[in-house]
Amino acid sequence: MSESAVFKTHQKLSQVLKHAVKADIIPSNPCDKIDGMKRPEPQEERRSLSEKQAVKLAQDLKSADRTGCIVAVWIALATGMRRGEILGLLWDDIDLANGRINIKKQLDSKKNRRKTKSKTSKRNLAIDAGTVEFLTEWRELQSGLFYEGGEVPANSYVCTNSTGKEIEPNFFGKWRRNWFADHGLGHFETIETYIDRKGVKRQRRSGYQGYNLHELRHTQATLLIGKGADVKTVQNRLGHSSAQLTMDIYAHAIEQNDRKAADAIGAIMS
């Protein structure tokens, strides 16, 4: 477990046992006897794609053969949504006519569609015209692939596998690492070539180093802040519990905007 996870676990356990002491279930709180349990230092600055890298990724996604995995990465880049939120989307959650996505559920690692991470994770996001077009084209493709040209049901998944079912999250993670490596956003430390039982030449890759899907979430935030979006808007789009949390995580991007603001005032005054 990370230092942060250990601290949060200790904090929650201490709350439970404190309640037990008040209820005279136990005489004292064992957590009080643990020394050195301090809130960990803030994590290193989050990585995010540059604007140039984001544009290149969007171009690569648009030119690729359309699949549910490609659509999932596009949504991540366009909205900053979490992996489970993206894979848990149903067409009923997307209003293409008005360009909005209603995030109500997420898909967990066992393919269960359950509640979002928190109450603030439930949100209604605007999507741009390009994303509306991208998703419209994908739904039309799904119609031909899985429904013989008929209407795609509202209760079907947006991001689907080759059989029209939901995408297993771990499969998506493996696919995404390979795709990112093939498109300049990462690499594998070890690549082994082997012949399978059918005599087909294959590759076994391990030791992935590079960007992950969550860093597209950070990309959304830093690009928005860099373009002048207010912190409250960024908080709502990412589903953070408070604007303060957003400010703490993206302080570096806010500081850059503060410098631009100071320079703008300086230009007026001079």
CSV table of C-alpha atoms in Angstrom, one decimal:
chain,number,residue,atom,x,y,z
A,1,MET,CA,0.0,0.0,0.0
A,2,SER,CA,1.1,3.6,-0.6
A,3,GLU,CA,1.8,6.0,2.3
A,4,SER,CA,-1.4,7.8,1.5
A,5,ALA,CA,-3.5,4.5,1.5
A,6,VAL,CA,-1.9,3.5,4.9
A,7,PHE,CA,-2.7,6.9,6.4
A,8,LYS,CA,-6.3,6.9,5.2
A,9,THR,CA,-6.8,3.3,6.4
A,10,HIS,CA,-5.4,4.2,9.9
A,11,GLN,CA,-7.6,7.3,10.0
A,12,LYS,CA,-10.8,5.5,9.2
A,13,LEU,CA,-10.0,2.6,11.6
A,14,SER,CA,-9.3,5.1,14.3
A,15,GLN,CA,-12.7,6.7,13.8
A,16,VAL,CA,-14.4,3.3,14.1
A,17,LEU,CA,-12.6,2.4,17.2
A,18,LYS,CA,-13.1,5.8,18.8
A,19,HIS,CA,-16.9,5.2,18.4
A,20,ALA,CA,-16.4,1.8,20.0
A,21,VAL,CA,-14.7,3.4,23.0
A,22,LYS,CA,-17.6,5.9,23.4
A,23,ALA,CA,-20.1,3.0,23.2
A,24,ASP,CA,-18.1,1.1,26.0
A,25,ILE,CA,-17.4,-1.8,23.7
A,26,ILE,CA,-13.6,-1.5,24.2
A,27,PRO,CA,-11.7,0.4,26.9
A,28,SER,CA,-9.3,2.3,24.6
A,29,ASN,CA,-8.4,3.1,21.0
A,30,PRO,CA,-5.4,1.0,19.9
A,31,CYS,CA,-4.8,3.4,17.0
A,32,ASP,CA,-3.8,6.1,19.5
A,33,LYS,CA,-0.7,4.0,20.5
A,34,ILE,CA,0.7,4.1,17.0
A,35,ASP,CA,3.5,6.7,16.7
A,36,GLY,CA,4.7,8.5,13.5
A,37,MET,CA,1.4,8.3,11.6
A,38,LYS,CA,1.5,11.6,9.8
A,39,ARG,CA,-0.3,12.8,6.7
A,40,PRO,CA,2.1,12.0,3.7
A,41,GLU,CA,3.7,14.8,1.8
A,42,PRO,CA,1.9,15.9,-1.4
A,43,GLN,CA,2.6,13.6,-4.4
A,44,GLU,CA,4.9,14.7,-7.2
A,45,GLU,CA,3.3,16.9,-9.9
A,46,ARG,CA,0.9,14.9,-12.0
A,47,ARG,CA,2.0,14.2,-15.6
A,48,SER,CA,-0.2,15.4,-18.5
A,49,LEU,CA,0.1,15.5,-22.2
A,50,SER,CA,1.2,18.8,-23.8
A,51,GLU,CA,-1.3,20.4,-26.1
A,52,LYS,CA,0.8,19.2,-29.1
A,53,GLN,CA,0.7,15.6,-27.8
A,54,ALA,CA,-3.1,15.9,-27.1
A,55,VAL,CA,-3.7,17.0,-30.7
A,56,LYS,CA,-1.5,14.2,-32.1
A,57,LEU,CA,-3.4,11.7,-29.9
A,58,ALA,CA,-6.8,13.0,-31.2
A,59,GLN,CA,-5.6,12.7,-34.8
A,60,ASP,CA,-4.3,9.1,-34.2
A,61,LEU,CA,-7.7,8.1,-32.6
A,62,LYS,CA,-9.7,9.7,-35.4
A,63,SER,CA,-7.7,7.9,-38.2
A,64,ALA,CA,-7.7,4.5,-36.4
A,65,ASP,CA,-10.2,1.8,-37.2
A,66,ARG,CA,-13.1,2.5,-34.9
A,67,THR,CA,-13.5,0.1,-31.9
A,68,GLY,CA,-14.9,0.3,-28.4
A,69,CYS,CA,-11.4,0.7,-27.0
A,70,ILE,CA,-10.6,3.6,-29.4
A,71,VAL,CA,-13.9,5.2,-28.4
A,72,ALA,CA,-13.0,4.8,-24.7
A,73,VAL,CA,-9.7,6.7,-25.1
A,74,TRP,CA,-11.4,9.4,-27.1
A,75,ILE,CA,-13.9,10.0,-24.4
A,76,ALA,CA,-11.1,10.0,-21.8
A,77,LEU,CA,-9.2,12.7,-23.7
A,78,ALA,CA,-12.4,14.8,-24.4
A,79,THR,CA,-13.9,14.7,-20.9
A,80,GLY,CA,-11.4,13.6,-18.3
A,81,MET,CA,-13.6,10.8,-17.1
A,82,ARG,CA,-12.3,7.9,-15.1
A,83,ARG,CA,-11.8,4.5,-16.7
A,84,GLY,CA,-14.7,2.9,-14.9
A,85,GLU,CA,-17.0,5.8,-15.7
A,86,ILE,CA,-16.2,5.5,-19.4
A,87,LEU,CA,-16.6,1.7,-19.6
A,88,GLY,CA,-19.9,1.9,-17.6
A,89,LEU,CA,-21.6,4.3,-20.0
A,90,LEU,CA,-24.8,3.3,-21.7
A,91,TRP,CA,-26.2,5.0,-24.7
A,92,ASP,CA,-29.1,6.1,-22.4
A,93,ASP,CA,-26.5,8.2,-20.6
A,94,ILE,CA,-25.5,10.2,-23.7
A,95,ASP,CA,-27.7,13.0,-25.1
A,96,LEU,CA,-26.2,13.5,-28.6
A,97,ALA,CA,-28.8,16.0,-29.6
A,98,ASN,CA,-27.8,18.4,-26.8
A,99,GLY,CA,-24.1,17.3,-26.5
A,100,ARG,CA,-24.1,16.0,-23.0
A,101,ILE,CA,-23.0,12.9,-21.0
A,102,ASN,CA,-24.7,12.0,-17.7
A,103,ILE,CA,-22.4,10.1,-15.5
A,104,LYS,CA,-24.3,7.9,-13.1
A,105,LYS,CA,-22.5,4.6,-12.8
A,106,GLN,CA,-19.1,3.0,-13.3
A,107,LEU,CA,-17.9,-0.5,-14.4
A,108,ASP,CA,-15.7,-2.2,-11.8
A,109,SER,CA,-12.9,-4.8,-12.4
A,110,LYS,CA,-15.5,-7.6,-12.2
A,111,LYS,CA,-17.7,-6.0,-14.8
A,112,ASN,CA,-20.3,-5.0,-12.3
A,113,ARG,CA,-22.1,-1.7,-13.1
A,114,ARG,CA,-22.3,0.1,-9.7
A,115,LYS,CA,-22.4,3.5,-8.1
A,116,THR,CA,-19.8,6.1,-8.9
A,117,LYS,CA,-16.8,6.8,-6.7
A,118,SER,CA,-18.6,9.5,-4.7
A,119,LYS,CA,-21.7,11.7,-4.8
A,120,THR,CA,-19.8,14.4,-6.6
A,121,SER,CA,-18.6,11.9,-9.2
A,122,LYS,CA,-22.3,11.9,-10.5
A,123,ARG,CA,-22.2,14.8,-13.0
A,124,ASN,CA,-23.6,16.0,-16.3
A,125,LEU,CA,-20.9,17.0,-18.8
A,126,ALA,CA,-21.0,19.0,-22.0
A,127,ILE,CA,-19.2,17.5,-24.9
A,128,ASP,CA,-17.9,19.3,-28.0
A,129,ALA,CA,-19.3,19.0,-31.5
A,130,GLY,CA,-16.4,16.8,-32.6
A,131,THR,CA,-17.0,14.3,-29.9
A,132,VAL,CA,-20.8,14.3,-30.7
A,133,GLU,CA,-19.8,13.5,-34.4
A,134,PHE,CA,-17.3,10.8,-33.3
A,135,LEU,CA,-19.9,9.1,-31.1
A,136,THR,CA,-22.6,9.4,-33.7
A,137,GLU,CA,-20.4,7.6,-36.2
A,138,TRP,CA,-19.6,4.9,-33.7
A,139,ARG,CA,-23.3,4.3,-32.9
A,140,GLU,CA,-24.0,3.9,-36.6
A,141,LEU,CA,-21.1,1.5,-36.9
A,142,GLN,CA,-22.4,-0.5,-33.9
A,143,SER,CA,-25.8,-0.7,-35.6
A,144,GLY,CA,-24.3,-2.4,-38.6
A,145,LEU,CA,-22.0,-4.7,-36.6
A,146,PHE,CA,-24.3,-5.9,-33.9
A,147,TYR,CA,-28.0,-5.0,-34.8
A,148,GLU,CA,-28.2,-5.7,-38.6
A,149,GLY,CA,-28.6,-2.0,-39.3
A,150,GLY,CA,-31.4,-1.5,-36.7
A,151,GLU,CA,-31.5,0.9,-33.8
A,152,VAL,CA,-28.9,0.4,-31.1
A,153,PRO,CA,-30.7,-0.1,-27.7
A,154,ALA,CA,-30.5,2.7,-25.2
A,155,ASN,CA,-29.5,0.2,-22.5
A,156,SER,CA,-26.5,-1.1,-24.4
A,157,TYR,CA,-22.9,-0.2,-23.6
A,158,VAL,CA,-21.3,2.7,-25.5
A,159,CYS,CA,-17.8,1.1,-25.4
A,160,THR,CA,-18.2,-2.5,-26.6
A,161,ASN,CA,-15.9,-5.4,-27.5
A,162,SER,CA,-15.9,-7.4,-30.7
A,163,THR,CA,-19.1,-9.2,-29.7
A,164,GLY,CA,-21.1,-6.1,-28.7
A,165,LYS,CA,-20.7,-6.7,-25.0
A,166,GLU,CA,-19.1,-4.5,-22.3
A,167,ILE,CA,-15.3,-4.3,-22.3
A,168,GLU,CA,-13.5,-6.1,-19.5
A,169,PRO,CA,-11.5,-3.4,-17.7
A,170,ASN,CA,-8.3,-5.4,-17.4
A,171,PHE,CA,-8.4,-6.3,-21.1
A,172,PHE,CA,-8.8,-2.6,-21.9
A,173,GLY,CA,-5.8,-1.8,-19.7
A,174,LYS,CA,-3.6,-4.3,-21.6
A,175,TRP,CA,-4.9,-3.0,-24.9
A,176,ARG,CA,-4.4,0.6,-24.0
A,177,ARG,CA,-0.7,0.0,-22.9
A,178,ASN,CA,0.0,-1.6,-26.2
A,179,TRP,CA,-1.8,1.1,-28.2
A,180,PHE,CA,0.0,3.9,-26.4
A,181,ALA,CA,3.4,2.2,-26.9
A,182,ASP,CA,2.6,1.9,-30.6
A,183,HIS,CA,1.7,5.6,-30.8
A,184,GLY,CA,4.6,7.2,-29.0
A,185,LEU,CA,3.1,7.6,-25.6
A,186,GLY,CA,5.1,4.8,-23.9
A,187,HIS,CA,7.3,1.8,-24.4
A,188,PHE,CA,8.0,-1.7,-23.0
A,189,GLU,CA,11.3,-2.5,-21.4
A,190,THR,CA,11.2,-6.1,-22.7
A,191,ILE,CA,9.8,-7.4,-26.0
A,192,GLU,CA,10.1,-11.1,-26.6
A,193,THR,CA,9.2,-12.8,-29.9
A,194,TYR,CA,7.8,-16.4,-29.8
A,195,ILE,CA,5.9,-18.9,-31.9
A,196,ASP,CA,2.6,-20.0,-30.5
A,197,ARG,CA,1.1,-23.6,-30.7
A,198,LYS,CA,-0.4,-22.8,-34.1
A,199,GLY,CA,2.9,-21.6,-35.5
A,200,VAL,CA,2.0,-18.0,-35.5
A,201,LYS,CA,4.7,-15.5,-34.7
A,202,ARG,CA,3.8,-13.3,-31.6
A,203,GLN,CA,5.2,-10.8,-29.2
A,204,ARG,CA,5.2,-10.8,-25.5
A,205,ARG,CA,5.7,-7.3,-24.0
A,206,SER,CA,6.4,-6.5,-20.4
A,207,GLY,CA,7.6,-3.6,-18.2
A,208,TYR,CA,5.4,-0.8,-19.6
A,209,GLN,CA,6.8,2.7,-19.1
A,210,GLY,CA,4.8,5.7,-20.2
A,211,TYR,CA,1.5,7.6,-20.0
A,212,ASN,CA,-1.6,5.9,-18.5
A,213,LEU,CA,-5.3,6.6,-19.0
A,214,HIS,CA,-5.6,8.6,-15.8
A,215,GLU,CA,-3.1,11.1,-17.1
A,216,LEU,CA,-5.6,12.0,-19.8
A,217,ARG,CA,-7.7,13.1,-16.9
A,218,HIS,CA,-4.8,15.4,-15.8
A,219,THR,CA,-4.4,16.5,-19.4
A,220,GLN,CA,-8.1,17.7,-19.4
A,221,ALA,CA,-7.6,19.7,-16.3
A,222,THR,CA,-4.2,21.3,-17.2
A,223,LEU,CA,-5.4,22.2,-20.7
A,224,LEU,CA,-8.6,23.7,-19.4
A,225,ILE,CA,-6.9,25.8,-16.8
A,226,GLY,CA,-4.3,26.8,-19.3
A,227,LYS,CA,-7.1,28.1,-21.6
A,228,GLY,CA,-8.5,30.1,-18.7
A,229,ALA,CA,-11.3,27.9,-17.4
A,230,ASP,CA,-12.2,28.7,-13.8
A,231,VAL,CA,-11.4,26.2,-11.0
A,232,LYS,CA,-15.0,25.5,-10.2
A,233,THR,CA,-15.7,24.4,-13.8
A,234,VAL,CA,-12.7,22.1,-13.8
A,235,GLN,CA,-13.8,20.7,-10.4
A,236,ASN,CA,-17.3,19.9,-11.8
A,237,ARG,CA,-16.0,18.3,-14.9
A,238,LEU,CA,-13.6,16.0,-13.0
A,239,GLY,CA,-16.1,15.2,-10.3
A,240,HIS,CA,-13.8,16.4,-7.4
A,241,SER,CA,-15.4,16.7,-4.0
A,242,SER,CA,-14.2,20.4,-3.6
A,243,ALA,CA,-12.6,23.2,-5.5
A,244,GLN,CA,-9.8,23.2,-2.9
A,245,LEU,CA,-8.9,19.6,-3.9
A,246,THR,CA,-8.7,20.7,-7.6
A,247,MET,CA,-6.5,23.7,-6.6
A,248,ASP,CA,-4.2,21.4,-4.5
A,249,ILE,CA,-3.8,18.9,-7.4
A,250,TYR,CA,-3.4,21.4,-10.2
A,251,ALA,CA,-1.5,24.2,-8.3
A,252,HIS,CA,1.2,24.2,-11.0
A,253,ALA,CA,-1.2,24.9,-13.8
A,254,ILE,CA,-3.0,27.6,-11.7
A,255,GLU,CA,0.4,29.2,-10.9
A,256,GLN,CA,1.1,29.4,-14.6
A,257,ASN,CA,-2.2,31.2,-15.2
A,258,ASP,CA,-1.3,33.5,-12.3
A,259,ARG,CA,1.9,34.5,-14.1
A,260,LYS,CA,-0.1,35.2,-17.3
A,261,ALA,CA,-2.5,37.4,-15.3
A,262,ALA,CA,0.3,39.3,-13.8
A,263,ASP,CA,1.9,39.9,-17.2
A,264,ALA,CA,-1.5,41.0,-18.6
A,265,ILE,CA,-1.9,43.6,-15.8
A,266,GLY,CA,1.7,44.7,-16.3
A,267,ALA,CA,1.1,45.2,-20.1
A,268,ILE,CA,-2.0,47.4,-19.3
A,269,MET,CA,-0.1,49.5,-16.6
A,270,SER,CA,2.9,50.1,-18.9
